[in-house]
PDB file of C-alpha atoms and ligand atoms in Angstrom:
ATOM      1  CA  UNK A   1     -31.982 -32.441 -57.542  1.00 43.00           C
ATOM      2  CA  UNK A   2     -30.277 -33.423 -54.177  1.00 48.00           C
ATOM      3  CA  UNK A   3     -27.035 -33.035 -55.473  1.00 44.00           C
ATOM      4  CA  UNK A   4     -27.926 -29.273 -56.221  1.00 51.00           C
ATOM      5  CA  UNK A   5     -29.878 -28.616 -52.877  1.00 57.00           C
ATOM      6  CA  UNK A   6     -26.012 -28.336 -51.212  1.00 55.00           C
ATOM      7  CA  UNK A   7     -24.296 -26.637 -54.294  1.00 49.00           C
ATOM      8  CA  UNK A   8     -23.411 -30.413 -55.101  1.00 44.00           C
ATOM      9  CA  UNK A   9     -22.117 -31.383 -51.511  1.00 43.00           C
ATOM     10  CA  UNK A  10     -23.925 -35.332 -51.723  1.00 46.00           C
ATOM     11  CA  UNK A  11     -26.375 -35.917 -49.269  1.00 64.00           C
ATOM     12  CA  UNK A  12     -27.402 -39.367 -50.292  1.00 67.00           C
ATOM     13  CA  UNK A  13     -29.270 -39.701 -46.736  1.00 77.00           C
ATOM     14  CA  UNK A  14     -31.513 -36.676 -47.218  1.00 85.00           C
ATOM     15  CA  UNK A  15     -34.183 -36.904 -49.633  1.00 90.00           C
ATOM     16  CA  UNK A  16     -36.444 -33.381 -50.567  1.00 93.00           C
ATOM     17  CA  UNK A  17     -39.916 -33.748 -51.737  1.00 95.00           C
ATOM     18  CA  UNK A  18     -41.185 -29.922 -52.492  1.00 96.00           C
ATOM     19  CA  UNK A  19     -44.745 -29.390 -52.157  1.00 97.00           C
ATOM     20  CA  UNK A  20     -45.514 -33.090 -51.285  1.00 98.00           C
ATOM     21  CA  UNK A  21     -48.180 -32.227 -48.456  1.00 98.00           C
ATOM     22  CA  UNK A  22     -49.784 -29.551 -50.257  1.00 98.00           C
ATOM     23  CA  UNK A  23     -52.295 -31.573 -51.808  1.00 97.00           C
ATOM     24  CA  UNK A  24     -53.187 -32.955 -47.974  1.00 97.00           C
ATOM     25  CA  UNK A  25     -53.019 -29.006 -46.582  1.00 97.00           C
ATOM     26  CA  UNK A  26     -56.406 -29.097 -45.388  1.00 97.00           C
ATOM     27  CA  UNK A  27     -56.594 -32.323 -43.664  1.00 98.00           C
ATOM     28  CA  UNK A  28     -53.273 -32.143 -42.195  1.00 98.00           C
ATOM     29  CA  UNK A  29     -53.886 -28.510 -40.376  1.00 98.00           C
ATOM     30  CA  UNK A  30     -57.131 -29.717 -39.101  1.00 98.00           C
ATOM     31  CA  UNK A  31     -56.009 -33.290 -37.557  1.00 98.00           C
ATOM     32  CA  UNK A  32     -53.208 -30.725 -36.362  1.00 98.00           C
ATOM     33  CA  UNK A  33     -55.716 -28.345 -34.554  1.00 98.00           C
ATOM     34  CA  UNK A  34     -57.161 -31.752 -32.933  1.00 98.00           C
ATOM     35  CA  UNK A  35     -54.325 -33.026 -31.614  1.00 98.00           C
ATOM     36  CA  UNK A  36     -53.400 -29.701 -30.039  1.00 98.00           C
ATOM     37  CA  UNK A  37     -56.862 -29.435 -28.814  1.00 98.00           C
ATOM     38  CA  UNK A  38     -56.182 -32.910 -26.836  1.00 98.00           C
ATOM     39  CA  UNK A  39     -52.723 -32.003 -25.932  1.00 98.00           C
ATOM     40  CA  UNK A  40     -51.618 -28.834 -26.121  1.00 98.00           C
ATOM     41  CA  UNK A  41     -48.603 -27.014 -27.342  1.00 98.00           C
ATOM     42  CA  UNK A  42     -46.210 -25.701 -24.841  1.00 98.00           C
ATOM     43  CA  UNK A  43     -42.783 -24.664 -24.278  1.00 97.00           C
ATOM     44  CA  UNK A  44     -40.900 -27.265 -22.583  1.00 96.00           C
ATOM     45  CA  UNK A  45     -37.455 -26.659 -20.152  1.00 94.00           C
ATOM     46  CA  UNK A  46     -34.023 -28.090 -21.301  1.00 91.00           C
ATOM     47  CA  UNK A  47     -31.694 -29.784 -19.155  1.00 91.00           C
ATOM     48  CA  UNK A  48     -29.966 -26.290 -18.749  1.00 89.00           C
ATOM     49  CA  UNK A  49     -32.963 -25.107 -17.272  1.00 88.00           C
ATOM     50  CA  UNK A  50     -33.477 -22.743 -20.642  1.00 92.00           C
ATOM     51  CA  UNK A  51     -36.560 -22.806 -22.132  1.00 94.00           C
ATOM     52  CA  UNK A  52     -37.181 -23.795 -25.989  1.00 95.00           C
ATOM     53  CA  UNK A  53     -38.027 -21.068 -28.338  1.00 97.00           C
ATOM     54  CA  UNK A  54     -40.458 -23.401 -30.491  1.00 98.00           C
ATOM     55  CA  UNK A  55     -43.802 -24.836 -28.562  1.00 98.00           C
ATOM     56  CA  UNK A  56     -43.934 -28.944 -28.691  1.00 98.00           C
ATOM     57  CA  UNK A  57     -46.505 -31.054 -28.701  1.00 98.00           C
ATOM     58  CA  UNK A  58     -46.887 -35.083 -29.691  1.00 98.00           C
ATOM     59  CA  UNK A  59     -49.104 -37.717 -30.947  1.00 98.00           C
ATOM     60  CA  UNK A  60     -49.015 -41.278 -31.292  1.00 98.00           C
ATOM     61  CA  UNK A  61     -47.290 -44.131 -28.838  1.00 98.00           C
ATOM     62  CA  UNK A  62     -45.826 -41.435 -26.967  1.00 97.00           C
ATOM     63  CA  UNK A  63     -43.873 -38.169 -27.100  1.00 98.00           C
ATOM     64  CA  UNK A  64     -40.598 -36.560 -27.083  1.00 98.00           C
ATOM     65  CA  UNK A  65     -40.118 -34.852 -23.787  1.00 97.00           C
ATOM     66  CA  UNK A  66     -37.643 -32.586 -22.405  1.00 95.00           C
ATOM     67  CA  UNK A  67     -37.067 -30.883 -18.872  1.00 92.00           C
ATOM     68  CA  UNK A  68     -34.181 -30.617 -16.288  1.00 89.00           C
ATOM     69  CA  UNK A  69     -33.809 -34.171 -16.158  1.00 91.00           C
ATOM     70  CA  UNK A  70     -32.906 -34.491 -19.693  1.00 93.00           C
ATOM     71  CA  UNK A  71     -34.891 -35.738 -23.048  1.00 94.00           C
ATOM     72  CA  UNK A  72     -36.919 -38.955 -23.510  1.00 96.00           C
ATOM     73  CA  UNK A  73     -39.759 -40.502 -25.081  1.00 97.00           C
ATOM     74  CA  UNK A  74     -42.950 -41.135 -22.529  1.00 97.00           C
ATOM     75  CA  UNK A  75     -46.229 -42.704 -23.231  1.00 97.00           C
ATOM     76  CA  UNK A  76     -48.174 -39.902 -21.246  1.00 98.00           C
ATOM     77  CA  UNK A  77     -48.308 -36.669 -21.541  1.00 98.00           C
ATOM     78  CA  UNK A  78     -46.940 -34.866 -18.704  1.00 97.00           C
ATOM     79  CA  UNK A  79     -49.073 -32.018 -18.714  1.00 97.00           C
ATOM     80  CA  UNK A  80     -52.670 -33.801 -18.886  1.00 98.00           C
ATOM     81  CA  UNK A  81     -51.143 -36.791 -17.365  1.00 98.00           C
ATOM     82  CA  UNK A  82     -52.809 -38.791 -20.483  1.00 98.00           C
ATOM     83  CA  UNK A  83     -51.854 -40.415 -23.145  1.00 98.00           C
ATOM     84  CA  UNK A  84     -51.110 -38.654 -26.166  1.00 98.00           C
ATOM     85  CA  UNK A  85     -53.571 -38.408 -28.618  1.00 98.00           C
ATOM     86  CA  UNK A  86     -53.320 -40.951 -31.498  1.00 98.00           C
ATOM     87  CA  UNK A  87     -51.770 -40.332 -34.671  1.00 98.00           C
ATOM     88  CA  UNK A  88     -54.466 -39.298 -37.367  1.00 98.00           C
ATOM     89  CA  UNK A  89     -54.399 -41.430 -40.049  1.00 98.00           C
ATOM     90  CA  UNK A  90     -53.750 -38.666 -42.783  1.00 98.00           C
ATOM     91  CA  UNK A  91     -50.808 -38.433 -40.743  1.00 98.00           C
ATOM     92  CA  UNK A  92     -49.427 -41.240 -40.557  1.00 98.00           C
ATOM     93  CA  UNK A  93     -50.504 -41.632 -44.874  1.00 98.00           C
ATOM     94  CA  UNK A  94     -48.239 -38.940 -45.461  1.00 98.00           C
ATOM     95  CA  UNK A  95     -45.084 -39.985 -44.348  1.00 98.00           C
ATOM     96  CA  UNK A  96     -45.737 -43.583 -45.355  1.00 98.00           C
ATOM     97  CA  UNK A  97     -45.748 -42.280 -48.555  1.00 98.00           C
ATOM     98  CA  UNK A  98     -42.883 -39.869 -48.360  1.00 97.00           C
ATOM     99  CA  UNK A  99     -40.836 -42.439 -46.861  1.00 95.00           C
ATOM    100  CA  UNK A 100     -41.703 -44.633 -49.428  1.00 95.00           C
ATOM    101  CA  UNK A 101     -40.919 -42.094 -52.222  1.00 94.00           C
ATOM    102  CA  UNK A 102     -37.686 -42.091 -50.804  1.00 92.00           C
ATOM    103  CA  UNK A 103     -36.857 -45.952 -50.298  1.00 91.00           C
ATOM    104  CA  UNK A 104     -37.854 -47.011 -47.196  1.00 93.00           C
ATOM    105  CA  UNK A 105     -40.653 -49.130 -48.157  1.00 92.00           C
ATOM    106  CA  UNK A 106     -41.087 -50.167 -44.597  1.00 90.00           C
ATOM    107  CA  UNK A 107     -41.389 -46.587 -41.995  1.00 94.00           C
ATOM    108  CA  UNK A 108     -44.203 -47.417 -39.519  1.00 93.00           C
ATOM    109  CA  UNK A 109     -43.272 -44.481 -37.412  1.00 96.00           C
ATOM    110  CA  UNK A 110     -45.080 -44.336 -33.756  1.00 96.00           C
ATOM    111  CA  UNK A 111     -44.419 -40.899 -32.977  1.00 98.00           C
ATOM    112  CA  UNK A 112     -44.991 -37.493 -34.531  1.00 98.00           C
ATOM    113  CA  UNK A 113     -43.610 -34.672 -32.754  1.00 98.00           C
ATOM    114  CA  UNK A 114     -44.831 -31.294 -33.250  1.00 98.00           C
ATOM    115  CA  UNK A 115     -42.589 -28.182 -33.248  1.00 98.00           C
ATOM    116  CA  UNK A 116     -44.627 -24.708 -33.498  1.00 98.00           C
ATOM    117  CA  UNK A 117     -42.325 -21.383 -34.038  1.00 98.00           C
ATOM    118  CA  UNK A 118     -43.736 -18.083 -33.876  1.00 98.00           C
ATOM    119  CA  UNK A 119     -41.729 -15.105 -35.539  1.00 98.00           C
ATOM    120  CA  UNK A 120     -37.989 -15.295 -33.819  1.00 98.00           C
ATOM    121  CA  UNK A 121     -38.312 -18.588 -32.670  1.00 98.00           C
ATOM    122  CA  UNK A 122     -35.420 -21.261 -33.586  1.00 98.00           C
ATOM    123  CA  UNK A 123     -33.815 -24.227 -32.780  1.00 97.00           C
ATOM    124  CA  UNK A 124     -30.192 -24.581 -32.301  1.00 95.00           C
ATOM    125  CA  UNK A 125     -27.856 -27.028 -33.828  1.00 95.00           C
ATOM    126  CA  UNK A 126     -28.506 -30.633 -32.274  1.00 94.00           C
ATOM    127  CA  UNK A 127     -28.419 -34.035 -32.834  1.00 94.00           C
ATOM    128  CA  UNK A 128     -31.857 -36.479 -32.705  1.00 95.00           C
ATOM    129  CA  UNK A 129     -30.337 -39.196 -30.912  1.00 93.00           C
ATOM    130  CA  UNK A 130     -33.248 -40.076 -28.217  1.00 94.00           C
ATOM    131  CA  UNK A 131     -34.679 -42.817 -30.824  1.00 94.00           C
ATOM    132  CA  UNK A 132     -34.851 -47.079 -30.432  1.00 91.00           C
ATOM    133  CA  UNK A 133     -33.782 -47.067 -33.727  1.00 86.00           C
ATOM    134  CA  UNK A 134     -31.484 -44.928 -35.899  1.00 90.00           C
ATOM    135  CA  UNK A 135     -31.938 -47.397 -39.027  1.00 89.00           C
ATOM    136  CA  UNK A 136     -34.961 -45.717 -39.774  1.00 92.00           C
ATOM    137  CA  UNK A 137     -35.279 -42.435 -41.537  1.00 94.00           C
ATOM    138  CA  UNK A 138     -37.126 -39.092 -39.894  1.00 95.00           C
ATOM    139  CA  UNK A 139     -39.961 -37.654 -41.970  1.00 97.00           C
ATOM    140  CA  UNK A 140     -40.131 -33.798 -41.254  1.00 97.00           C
ATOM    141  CA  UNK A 141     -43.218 -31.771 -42.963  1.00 98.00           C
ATOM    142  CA  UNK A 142     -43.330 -28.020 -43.122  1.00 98.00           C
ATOM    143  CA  UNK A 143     -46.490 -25.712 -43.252  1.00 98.00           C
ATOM    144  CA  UNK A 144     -46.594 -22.474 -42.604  1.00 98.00           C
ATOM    145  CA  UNK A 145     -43.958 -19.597 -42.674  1.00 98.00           C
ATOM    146  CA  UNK A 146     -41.292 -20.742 -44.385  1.00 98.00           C
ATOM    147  CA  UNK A 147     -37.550 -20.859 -42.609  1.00 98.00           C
ATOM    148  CA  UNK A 148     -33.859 -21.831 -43.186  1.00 97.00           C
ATOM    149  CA  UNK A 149     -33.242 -25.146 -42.214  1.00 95.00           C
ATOM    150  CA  UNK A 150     -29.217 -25.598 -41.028  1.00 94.00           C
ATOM    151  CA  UNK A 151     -27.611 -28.452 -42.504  1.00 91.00           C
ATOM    152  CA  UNK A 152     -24.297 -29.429 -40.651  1.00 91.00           C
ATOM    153  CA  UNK A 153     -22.672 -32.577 -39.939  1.00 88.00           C
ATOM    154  CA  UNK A 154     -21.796 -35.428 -37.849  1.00 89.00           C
ATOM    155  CA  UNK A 155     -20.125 -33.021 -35.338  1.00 91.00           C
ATOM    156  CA  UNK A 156     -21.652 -29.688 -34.211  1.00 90.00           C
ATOM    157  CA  UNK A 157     -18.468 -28.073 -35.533  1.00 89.00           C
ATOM    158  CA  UNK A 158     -17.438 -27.050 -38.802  1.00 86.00           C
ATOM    159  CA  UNK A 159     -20.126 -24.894 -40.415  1.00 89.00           C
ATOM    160  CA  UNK A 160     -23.872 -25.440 -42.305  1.00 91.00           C
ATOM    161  CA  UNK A 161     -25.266 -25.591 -45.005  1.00 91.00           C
ATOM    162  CA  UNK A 162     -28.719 -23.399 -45.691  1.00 94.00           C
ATOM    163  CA  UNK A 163     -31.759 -24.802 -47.064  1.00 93.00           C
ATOM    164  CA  UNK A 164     -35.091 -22.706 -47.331  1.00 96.00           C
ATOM    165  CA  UNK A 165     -38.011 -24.887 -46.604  1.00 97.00           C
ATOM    166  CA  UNK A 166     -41.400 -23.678 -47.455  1.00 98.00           C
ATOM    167  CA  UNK A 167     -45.253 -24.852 -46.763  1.00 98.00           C
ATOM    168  CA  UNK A 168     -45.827 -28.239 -47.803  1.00 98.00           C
ATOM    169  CA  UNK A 169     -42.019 -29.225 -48.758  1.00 97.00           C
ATOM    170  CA  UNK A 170     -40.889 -32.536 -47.100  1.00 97.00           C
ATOM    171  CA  UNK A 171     -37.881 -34.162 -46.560  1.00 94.00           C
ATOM    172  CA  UNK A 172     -36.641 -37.367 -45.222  1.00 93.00           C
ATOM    173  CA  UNK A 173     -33.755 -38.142 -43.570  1.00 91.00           C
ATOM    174  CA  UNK A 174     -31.904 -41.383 -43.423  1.00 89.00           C
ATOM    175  CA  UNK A 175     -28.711 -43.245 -43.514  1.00 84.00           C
ATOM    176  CA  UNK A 176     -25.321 -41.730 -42.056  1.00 83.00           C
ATOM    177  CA  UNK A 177     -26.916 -38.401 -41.815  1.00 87.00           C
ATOM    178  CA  UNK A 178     -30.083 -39.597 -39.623  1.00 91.00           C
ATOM    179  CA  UNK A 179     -27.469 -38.497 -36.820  1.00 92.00           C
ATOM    180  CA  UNK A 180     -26.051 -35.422 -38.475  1.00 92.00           C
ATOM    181  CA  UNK A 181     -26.758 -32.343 -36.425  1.00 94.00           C
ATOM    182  CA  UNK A 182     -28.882 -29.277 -37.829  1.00 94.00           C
ATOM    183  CA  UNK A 183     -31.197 -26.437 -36.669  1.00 96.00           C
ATOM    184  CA  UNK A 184     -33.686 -23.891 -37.880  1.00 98.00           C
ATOM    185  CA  UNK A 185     -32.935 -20.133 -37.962  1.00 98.00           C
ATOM    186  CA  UNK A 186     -34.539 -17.651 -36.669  1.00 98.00           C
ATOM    187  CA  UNK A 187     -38.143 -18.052 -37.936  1.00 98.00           C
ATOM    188  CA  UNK A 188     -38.894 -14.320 -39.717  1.00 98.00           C
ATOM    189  CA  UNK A 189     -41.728 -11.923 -39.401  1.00 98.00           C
ATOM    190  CA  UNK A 190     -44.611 -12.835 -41.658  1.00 98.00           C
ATOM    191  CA  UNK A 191     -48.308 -13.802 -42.049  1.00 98.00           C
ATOM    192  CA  UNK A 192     -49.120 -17.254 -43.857  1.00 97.00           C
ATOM    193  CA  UNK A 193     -52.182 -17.252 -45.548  1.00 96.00           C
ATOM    194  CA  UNK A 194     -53.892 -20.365 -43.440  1.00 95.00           C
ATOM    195  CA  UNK A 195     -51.463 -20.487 -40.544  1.00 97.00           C
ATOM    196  CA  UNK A 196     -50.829 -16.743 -39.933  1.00 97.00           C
ATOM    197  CA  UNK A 197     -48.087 -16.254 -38.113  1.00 98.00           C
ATOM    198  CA  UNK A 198     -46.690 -19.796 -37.468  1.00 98.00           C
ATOM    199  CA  UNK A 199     -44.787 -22.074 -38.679  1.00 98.00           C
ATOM    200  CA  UNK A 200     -45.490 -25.435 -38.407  1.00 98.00           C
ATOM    201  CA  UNK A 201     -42.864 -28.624 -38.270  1.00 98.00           C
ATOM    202  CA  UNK A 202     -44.213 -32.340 -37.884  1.00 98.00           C
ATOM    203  CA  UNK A 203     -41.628 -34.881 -37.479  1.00 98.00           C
ATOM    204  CA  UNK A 204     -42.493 -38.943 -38.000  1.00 98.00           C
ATOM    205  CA  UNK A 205     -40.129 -41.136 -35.798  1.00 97.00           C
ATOM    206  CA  UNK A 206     -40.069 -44.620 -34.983  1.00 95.00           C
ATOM    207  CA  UNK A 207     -38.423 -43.716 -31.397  1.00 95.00           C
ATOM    208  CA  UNK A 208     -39.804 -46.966 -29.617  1.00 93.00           C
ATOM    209  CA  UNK A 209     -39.519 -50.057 -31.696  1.00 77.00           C
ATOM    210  CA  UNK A 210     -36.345 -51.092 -33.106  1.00 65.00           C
ATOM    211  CA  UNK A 211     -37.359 -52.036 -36.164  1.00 54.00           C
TER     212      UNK A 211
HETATM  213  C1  MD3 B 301     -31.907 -34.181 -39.845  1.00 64.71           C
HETATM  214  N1  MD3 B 301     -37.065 -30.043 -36.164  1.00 64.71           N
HETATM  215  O1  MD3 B 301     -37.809 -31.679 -34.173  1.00 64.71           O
HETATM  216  S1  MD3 B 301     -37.164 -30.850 -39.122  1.00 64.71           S
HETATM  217  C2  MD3 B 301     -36.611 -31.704 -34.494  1.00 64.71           C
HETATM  218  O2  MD3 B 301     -38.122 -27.835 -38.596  1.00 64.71           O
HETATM  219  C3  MD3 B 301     -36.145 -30.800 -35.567  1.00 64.71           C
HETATM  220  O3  MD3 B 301     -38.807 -28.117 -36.586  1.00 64.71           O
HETATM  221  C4  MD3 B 301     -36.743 -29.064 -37.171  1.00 64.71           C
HETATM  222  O4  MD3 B 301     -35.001 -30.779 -35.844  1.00 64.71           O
HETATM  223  C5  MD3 B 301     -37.983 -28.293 -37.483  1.00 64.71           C
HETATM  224  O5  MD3 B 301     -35.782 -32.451 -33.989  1.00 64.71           O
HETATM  225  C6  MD3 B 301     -36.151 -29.657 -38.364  1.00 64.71           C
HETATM  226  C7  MD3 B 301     -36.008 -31.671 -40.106  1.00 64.71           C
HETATM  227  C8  MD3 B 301     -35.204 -32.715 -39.416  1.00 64.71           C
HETATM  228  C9  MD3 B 301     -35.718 -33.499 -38.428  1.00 64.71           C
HETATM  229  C10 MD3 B 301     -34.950 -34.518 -37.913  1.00 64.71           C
HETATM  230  C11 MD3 B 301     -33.676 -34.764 -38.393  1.00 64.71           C
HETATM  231  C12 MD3 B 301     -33.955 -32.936 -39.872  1.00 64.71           C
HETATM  232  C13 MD3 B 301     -33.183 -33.953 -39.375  1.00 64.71           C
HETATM  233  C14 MD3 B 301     -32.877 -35.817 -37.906  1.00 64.71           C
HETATM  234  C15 MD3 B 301     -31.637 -36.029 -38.415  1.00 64.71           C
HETATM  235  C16 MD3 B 301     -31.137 -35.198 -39.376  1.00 64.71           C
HETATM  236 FE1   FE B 302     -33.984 -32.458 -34.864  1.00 64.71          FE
END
């Protein structure tokens, strides 16, 4: 199965799990509405003074911030000076599991960050690089529209690969391609039946604890 994903390319780092949040759908959207309610999403500045196309937003230990200043993790939320909210436990239960499912017995991730793209949003080709501890993998969960994930490699050169991912599918990402860069496309026009017209990305890191 992960040998075909990249017309046989190995990827022995990336593990896909179609459909394994589906069966959590419900829960997972609603803990998602409550942690926005606490701390909401919004479109943070890059060190370019750009703005992102997707709207962020964190729970757990703390949160993946960017502005002019660069990226970090911080244990408050800039924009309600609080902390973030905590991670909900179906959260947290789902990529345990998925992580598990895909050999690392041991993710205790502290931080899920939230990406939220509406129609035409993206997110370029980049590395995730602003983590304690690159040992452990990166849990990503997609609901929503679906959207072309870009697959490239360890330098931002040198082409991608295109994988569709679609509500529920999740994948986790470990070994020598934990620091491979990638992207999403475009997100295209379209209504999902729950979300309407969002797509939704959670990632699980362990960004603060090396582990
Ligand atoms: C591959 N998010 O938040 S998730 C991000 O769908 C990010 O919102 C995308 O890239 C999204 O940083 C893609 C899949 C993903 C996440 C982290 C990775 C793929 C990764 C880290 C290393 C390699
Ligand atoms: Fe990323």
């Amino acid at each position: 199965m992960n040998g075909d994903l990249f017309g046989g390319k190995p990827a022995p780092g990336l593990i896909f799990l179609p459909g394994f949040a589906l069966d959590d759908e419900a829960v997972l959207l609603a803990a998602a509405e409550a942690v926005a309610a606490a701390s909401p999403f919004r479109v943070m500045a890059v060190p370019g003074g750009a703005q992102m196309s997707a709207a962020i937003t964190n729970c757990g230990a703390a949160g993946w911030v960017s502005d002019r200043r660069g990226y970090r993790y911080q244990t408050l939320d800039p924009e309600t000076g609080a902390a973030w909210p905590e991670m909900p436990d179906v959260f947290r239960d789902l990529a345990v599991r998925a992580a598990a499912q895909a050999g690392f017995a041991d993710f205790t991730p502290d931080v899920c960050l939230m990406n939220r793209y509406a129609p035409g949003a993206k997110m370029g080709l980049h590395q995730d690089r602003d983590e304690a501890d690159f040992a452990a993998p990166i849990v990503s969960v997609s609901l929503g529209l679906p959207a072309v994930f870009l697959w490239g490699g360890p330098k931002r050169t040198g082409g991608t690969v295109k994988l569709p991912l679609e509500h529920g599918d999740v994948l986790v990402w470990g070994g020598t391609e934990r620091l491979y860069f990638h992207g999403i496309a475009p997100v295209k026009p379209g209504t999902h039946p729950i979300l309407g017209a969002v797509r939704l990305n959670l990632t699980f890191r362990c960004a603060l604890q090396a582990v």
